[in-house]
Amino acid sequence: MNSVTILRPDDAPGVAELVLDRAEALNAISTEHARAIAAATATLADDATVRAVVVSSASDRAFCVGADLKERNTLDDDGLRRQRPVFRAAFTGVLDLPVPTVAAVHGHALGGGLELALSCDLIVADETATLGLPEVSVGVIPGGGGTQLLTRRLGWSRAADLVFTARRMDAAEAYRLGLADRLVPPGGARDTALELAATVAAHSPVGVRSSKRAMRLGFDADLRAGLEIEDAAWRTTAFSGDRKEGVAAFNEKRRPDWPGE
């Protein structure tokens, strides 16, 4: 996984940082880089000590510029077909992490780079960020979840504007539209994302995971089905050790020591 680094900040228990570490190529997603992202997310998903994940970049110029078009130019149709499941596994790996995820975006977040950010639950963008899905301008479509995730975030017409025109937006517009959840000064995205993740990680692991699962599963369900999903998640949490510890800590006026089960 030499193009992806996993860090565990000493001052943020429960937080893991997945660093896109192909800085020389502005984190352009090659086949091997996609494999590394998928492997890293699988490692994080299996680690019960991870309570929140930040996705960040080792490049000072970009979060990620999308697919490696130099590599794409060498692929024939069969090669492109073979690459497709590798790419899908990378994006799905981020999307399916069971704990909350925060993207720390600066510089260029284009195409697959924006789709990696969209695969996270929250996006922090600094004022240097440029975001867009330019795929139709090079003869493809957003294929890392962009057509689905952007529409769910922004609604049909705003997503259509961005996808059909392939235009780029600055961080201020992204924040105004709701594409970015936090707008911070230049250089502040990573620190803010880590602070958010640390706040999340301090809460009940069972409660947070169950909340994310209920929200994700219930998002496209009708209200009655969504309430059943919520009830199942509530039962998972209400009869857990975390609930017992949370109530005891509240009454004893101390910080909870979550068992995470």
CSV table of C-alpha atoms in Angstrom, one decimal:
chain,number,residue,atom,x,y,z
A,1,MET,CA,0.0,0.0,0.0
A,2,ASN,CA,2.9,2.4,-0.8
A,3,SER,CA,0.6,4.9,-2.4
A,4,VAL,CA,-1.7,5.0,0.6
A,5,THR,CA,-0.6,5.6,4.2
A,6,ILE,CA,-2.7,4.9,7.3
A,7,LEU,CA,-1.9,7.1,10.3
A,8,ARG,CA,-3.2,6.9,13.9
A,9,PRO,CA,-2.8,10.4,15.5
A,10,ASP,CA,-1.6,10.1,19.1
A,11,ASP,CA,-3.8,13.0,20.2
A,12,ALA,CA,-7.0,11.6,18.7
A,13,PRO,CA,-7.9,8.1,20.1
A,14,GLY,CA,-10.1,6.1,17.7
A,15,VAL,CA,-9.2,8.3,14.7
A,16,ALA,CA,-7.5,6.8,11.7
A,17,GLU,CA,-6.2,8.9,8.8
A,18,LEU,CA,-6.1,7.4,5.3
A,19,VAL,CA,-3.6,9.5,3.4
A,20,LEU,CA,-3.6,9.5,-0.4
A,21,ASP,CA,0.2,9.3,-0.9
A,22,ARG,CA,0.8,9.5,-4.6
A,23,ALA,CA,1.8,13.2,-4.4
A,24,GLU,CA,4.1,13.2,-7.5
A,25,ALA,CA,1.0,12.5,-9.6
A,26,LEU,CA,-1.4,14.7,-7.6
A,27,ASN,CA,-2.9,11.4,-6.4
A,28,ALA,CA,-4.2,10.5,-9.8
A,29,ILE,CA,-5.9,7.1,-9.4
A,30,SER,CA,-4.0,4.4,-11.3
A,31,THR,CA,-4.9,0.8,-11.1
A,32,GLU,CA,-2.4,0.1,-8.4
A,33,HIS,CA,-3.4,3.2,-6.5
A,34,ALA,CA,-7.0,2.0,-6.6
A,35,ARG,CA,-5.9,-1.4,-5.3
A,36,ALA,CA,-4.1,0.4,-2.4
A,37,ILE,CA,-7.1,2.4,-1.5
A,38,ALA,CA,-9.3,-0.7,-1.5
A,39,ALA,CA,-6.8,-2.6,0.7
A,40,ALA,CA,-6.5,0.3,3.1
A,41,THR,CA,-10.3,0.7,3.6
A,42,ALA,CA,-10.6,-3.1,4.1
A,43,THR,CA,-7.9,-2.9,6.9
A,44,LEU,CA,-9.8,0.0,8.5
A,45,ALA,CA,-13.2,-1.7,8.3
A,46,ASP,CA,-11.8,-4.7,10.1
A,47,ASP,CA,-10.2,-2.7,12.9
A,48,ALA,CA,-12.7,-2.4,15.8
A,49,THR,CA,-10.5,0.3,17.4
A,50,VAL,CA,-11.2,2.7,14.6
A,51,ARG,CA,-14.1,5.0,15.4
A,52,ALA,CA,-13.8,7.7,12.7
A,53,VAL,CA,-11.7,8.1,9.5
A,54,VAL,CA,-10.2,11.1,7.8
A,55,VAL,CA,-9.3,10.9,4.1
A,56,SER,CA,-6.5,13.4,3.3
A,57,SER,CA,-3.8,14.0,0.8
A,58,ALA,CA,0.0,14.1,1.0
A,59,SER,CA,0.1,16.5,-2.0
A,60,ASP,CA,0.2,20.2,-1.2
A,61,ARG,CA,-1.5,20.9,-4.6
A,62,ALA,CA,-4.4,18.5,-4.7
A,63,PHE,CA,-6.7,16.2,-2.8
A,64,CYS,CA,-6.9,14.0,-5.9
A,65,VAL,CA,-7.2,14.9,-9.7
A,66,GLY,CA,-9.2,11.8,-10.6
A,67,ALA,CA,-8.3,8.9,-12.8
A,68,ASP,CA,-4.8,8.6,-14.2
A,69,LEU,CA,-5.5,9.5,-17.8
A,70,LYS,CA,-1.9,8.7,-18.8
A,71,GLU,CA,-2.4,5.1,-17.8
A,72,ARG,CA,-5.9,5.1,-19.3
A,73,ASN,CA,-4.4,6.1,-22.6
A,74,THR,CA,-2.4,2.8,-22.7
A,75,LEU,CA,-5.4,0.6,-22.1
A,76,ASP,CA,-7.4,-1.1,-24.8
A,77,ASP,CA,-11.1,-1.9,-24.3
A,78,ASP,CA,-10.2,-5.2,-22.5
A,79,GLY,CA,-7.8,-3.4,-20.2
A,80,LEU,CA,-10.4,-0.8,-19.3
A,81,ARG,CA,-12.9,-3.6,-18.6
A,82,ARG,CA,-10.4,-5.3,-16.3
A,83,GLN,CA,-9.7,-2.0,-14.5
A,84,ARG,CA,-13.3,-1.2,-13.8
A,85,PRO,CA,-13.9,-3.6,-10.8
A,86,VAL,CA,-10.6,-2.5,-9.3
A,87,PHE,CA,-11.8,1.2,-9.4
A,88,ARG,CA,-15.2,0.3,-8.1
A,89,ALA,CA,-13.7,-1.5,-5.1
A,90,ALA,CA,-11.7,1.6,-4.2
A,91,PHE,CA,-14.7,3.9,-4.2
A,92,THR,CA,-17.0,1.3,-2.5
A,93,GLY,CA,-14.3,0.7,0.1
A,94,VAL,CA,-14.5,4.3,1.3
A,95,LEU,CA,-18.3,4.5,0.9
A,96,ASP,CA,-18.9,1.3,2.9
A,97,LEU,CA,-16.7,2.1,5.9
A,98,PRO,CA,-18.9,1.4,8.9
A,99,VAL,CA,-17.7,4.5,10.8
A,100,PRO,CA,-18.1,8.1,10.0
A,101,THR,CA,-15.7,9.5,7.4
A,102,VAL,CA,-14.4,13.0,6.8
A,103,ALA,CA,-12.7,14.2,3.6
A,104,ALA,CA,-10.1,16.9,4.0
A,105,VAL,CA,-10.0,18.7,0.6
A,106,HIS,CA,-7.6,21.3,-0.6
A,107,GLY,CA,-6.5,22.1,-4.1
A,108,HIS,CA,-7.9,20.1,-7.0
A,109,ALA,CA,-10.6,17.5,-6.2
A,110,LEU,CA,-11.7,16.6,-9.7
A,111,GLY,CA,-13.5,13.6,-11.2
A,112,GLY,CA,-12.6,10.5,-9.2
A,113,GLY,CA,-11.0,12.8,-6.6
A,114,LEU,CA,-14.3,14.5,-5.9
A,115,GLU,CA,-16.0,11.1,-6.0
A,116,LEU,CA,-13.7,9.9,-3.2
A,117,ALA,CA,-14.7,12.9,-1.2
A,118,LEU,CA,-18.4,12.3,-2.0
A,119,SER,CA,-18.0,8.8,-0.7
A,120,CYS,CA,-17.2,10.2,2.7
A,121,ASP,CA,-19.9,11.3,5.1
A,122,LEU,CA,-18.6,14.9,5.6
A,123,ILE,CA,-16.4,17.1,3.4
A,124,VAL,CA,-14.2,19.8,4.8
A,125,ALA,CA,-12.8,22.1,2.0
A,126,ASP,CA,-10.3,24.9,2.4
A,127,GLU,CA,-10.5,28.1,0.3
A,128,THR,CA,-7.9,26.7,-2.2
A,129,ALA,CA,-10.2,23.9,-3.3
A,130,THR,CA,-11.5,23.5,-6.8
A,131,LEU,CA,-14.1,20.8,-7.2
A,132,GLY,CA,-15.8,19.3,-10.3
A,133,LEU,CA,-16.8,16.3,-12.3
A,134,PRO,CA,-15.3,16.9,-15.8
A,135,GLU,CA,-15.9,13.4,-17.1
A,136,VAL,CA,-18.2,14.2,-19.9
A,137,SER,CA,-15.6,16.5,-21.4
A,138,VAL,CA,-13.3,13.5,-22.0
A,139,GLY,CA,-16.0,11.1,-23.2
A,140,VAL,CA,-17.0,9.2,-20.1
A,141,ILE,CA,-19.3,9.8,-17.2
A,142,PRO,CA,-18.7,10.0,-13.4
A,143,GLY,CA,-18.2,6.3,-12.6
A,144,GLY,CA,-17.1,6.4,-8.9
A,145,GLY,CA,-20.5,7.1,-7.6
A,146,GLY,CA,-20.6,10.7,-8.8
A,147,THR,CA,-24.0,10.6,-10.6
A,148,GLN,CA,-25.6,9.1,-7.5
A,149,LEU,CA,-23.8,10.7,-4.6
A,150,LEU,CA,-23.8,14.2,-6.0
A,151,THR,CA,-27.5,14.0,-6.8
A,152,ARG,CA,-28.3,12.9,-3.3
A,153,ARG,CA,-26.3,15.7,-1.8
A,154,LEU,CA,-27.4,18.6,-4.0
A,155,GLY,CA,-30.7,17.5,-5.7
A,156,TRP,CA,-31.3,16.8,-9.4
A,157,SER,CA,-30.9,20.2,-11.0
A,158,ARG,CA,-27.8,21.3,-9.2
A,159,ALA,CA,-26.1,18.0,-9.8
A,160,ALA,CA,-27.2,18.1,-13.5
A,161,ASP,CA,-25.7,21.5,-13.8
A,162,LEU,CA,-22.3,20.3,-12.6
A,163,VAL,CA,-22.3,16.9,-14.4
A,164,PHE,CA,-23.6,18.1,-17.8
A,165,THR,CA,-21.5,21.2,-18.0
A,166,ALA,CA,-18.3,19.6,-16.5
A,167,ARG,CA,-17.6,22.9,-14.9
A,168,ARG,CA,-15.5,23.5,-11.9
A,169,MET,CA,-16.5,25.4,-8.8
A,170,ASP,CA,-14.5,27.1,-6.1
A,171,ALA,CA,-14.8,26.2,-2.4
A,172,ALA,CA,-17.1,29.1,-1.6
A,173,GLU,CA,-19.7,27.9,-4.1
A,174,ALA,CA,-19.3,24.3,-3.0
A,175,TYR,CA,-20.0,25.4,0.6
A,176,ARG,CA,-23.0,27.5,-0.5
A,177,LEU,CA,-24.5,24.7,-2.5
A,178,GLY,CA,-24.0,22.1,0.3
A,179,LEU,CA,-21.3,20.1,-1.5
A,180,ALA,CA,-18.8,21.1,1.3
A,181,ASP,CA,-19.9,20.9,4.9
A,182,ARG,CA,-17.2,23.1,6.3
A,183,LEU,CA,-15.3,26.0,4.6
A,184,VAL,CA,-12.0,26.8,6.2
A,185,PRO,CA,-9.0,29.1,5.5
A,186,PRO,CA,-6.2,27.8,3.3
A,187,GLY,CA,-4.2,25.0,4.9
A,188,GLY,CA,-6.9,24.3,7.5
A,189,ALA,CA,-8.8,21.3,6.0
A,190,ARG,CA,-6.8,18.5,7.5
A,191,ASP,CA,-6.8,20.0,11.0
A,192,THR,CA,-10.5,20.7,10.9
A,193,ALA,CA,-11.3,17.2,9.6
A,194,LEU,CA,-9.2,15.6,12.4
A,195,GLU,CA,-11.0,17.7,15.0
A,196,LEU,CA,-14.4,16.6,13.6
A,197,ALA,CA,-13.3,13.0,13.6
A,198,ALA,CA,-12.0,13.3,17.1
A,199,THR,CA,-15.3,14.7,18.3
A,200,VAL,CA,-17.1,11.7,16.6
A,201,ALA,CA,-14.7,9.2,18.0
A,202,ALA,CA,-15.3,10.4,21.6
A,203,HIS,CA,-18.9,9.2,21.4
A,204,SER,CA,-20.4,5.7,21.7
A,205,PRO,CA,-18.9,3.5,19.0
A,206,VAL,CA,-22.0,1.4,18.9
A,207,GLY,CA,-24.3,4.4,18.8
A,208,VAL,CA,-22.3,6.1,16.0
A,209,ARG,CA,-22.0,3.0,13.9
A,210,SER,CA,-25.7,2.2,14.4
A,211,SER,CA,-26.7,5.8,13.5
A,212,LYS,CA,-24.6,5.7,10.3
A,213,ARG,CA,-26.1,2.4,9.3
A,214,ALA,CA,-29.7,3.6,10.0
A,215,MET,CA,-29.2,6.8,8.1
A,216,ARG,CA,-27.6,5.1,5.1
A,217,LEU,CA,-30.1,2.3,4.8
A,218,GLY,CA,-33.1,4.6,5.5
A,219,PHE,CA,-32.2,7.4,3.1
A,220,ASP,CA,-34.0,6.0,0.1
A,221,ALA,CA,-36.6,4.1,2.0
A,222,ASP,CA,-40.2,5.3,2.5
A,223,LEU,CA,-40.9,6.7,6.0
A,224,ARG,CA,-42.5,3.6,7.5
A,225,ALA,CA,-39.6,1.4,6.2
A,226,GLY,CA,-37.1,4.0,7.5
A,227,LEU,CA,-38.6,4.0,10.9
A,228,GLU,CA,-38.3,0.2,11.1
A,229,ILE,CA,-34.6,0.5,10.1
A,230,GLU,CA,-34.2,3.1,12.9
A,231,ASP,CA,-36.0,0.8,15.4
A,232,ALA,CA,-33.6,-2.1,14.6
A,233,ALA,CA,-30.6,0.2,15.1
A,234,TRP,CA,-32.1,1.6,18.3
A,235,ARG,CA,-32.4,-2.0,19.7
A,236,THR,CA,-28.9,-2.8,18.7
A,237,THR,CA,-27.7,0.2,20.7
A,238,ALA,CA,-30.1,0.3,23.6
A,239,PHE,CA,-29.2,-3.2,24.8
A,240,SER,CA,-25.4,-2.7,24.4
A,241,GLY,CA,-22.7,-2.2,26.9
A,242,ASP,CA,-22.3,1.3,25.5
A,243,ARG,CA,-25.8,2.3,26.6
A,244,LYS,CA,-25.2,1.0,30.1
A,245,GLU,CA,-21.9,2.8,30.3
A,246,GLY,CA,-23.3,6.1,28.9
A,247,VAL,CA,-26.1,6.2,31.4
A,248,ALA,CA,-23.8,5.3,34.3
A,249,ALA,CA,-21.3,8.0,33.3
A,250,PHE,CA,-24.0,10.6,33.0
A,251,ASN,CA,-25.2,9.9,36.5
A,252,GLU,CA,-21.8,9.7,38.0
A,253,LYS,CA,-20.7,13.0,36.2
A,254,ARG,CA,-17.7,11.4,34.5
A,255,ARG,CA,-16.5,10.7,31.0
A,256,PRO,CA,-17.7,7.5,29.6
A,257,ASP,CA,-15.3,4.6,29.1
A,258,TRP,CA,-17.1,3.0,26.1
A,259,PRO,CA,-16.8,-0.8,25.8
A,260,GLY,CA,-17.7,-0.5,22.2
A,261,GLU,CA,-20.1,-3.5,22.3
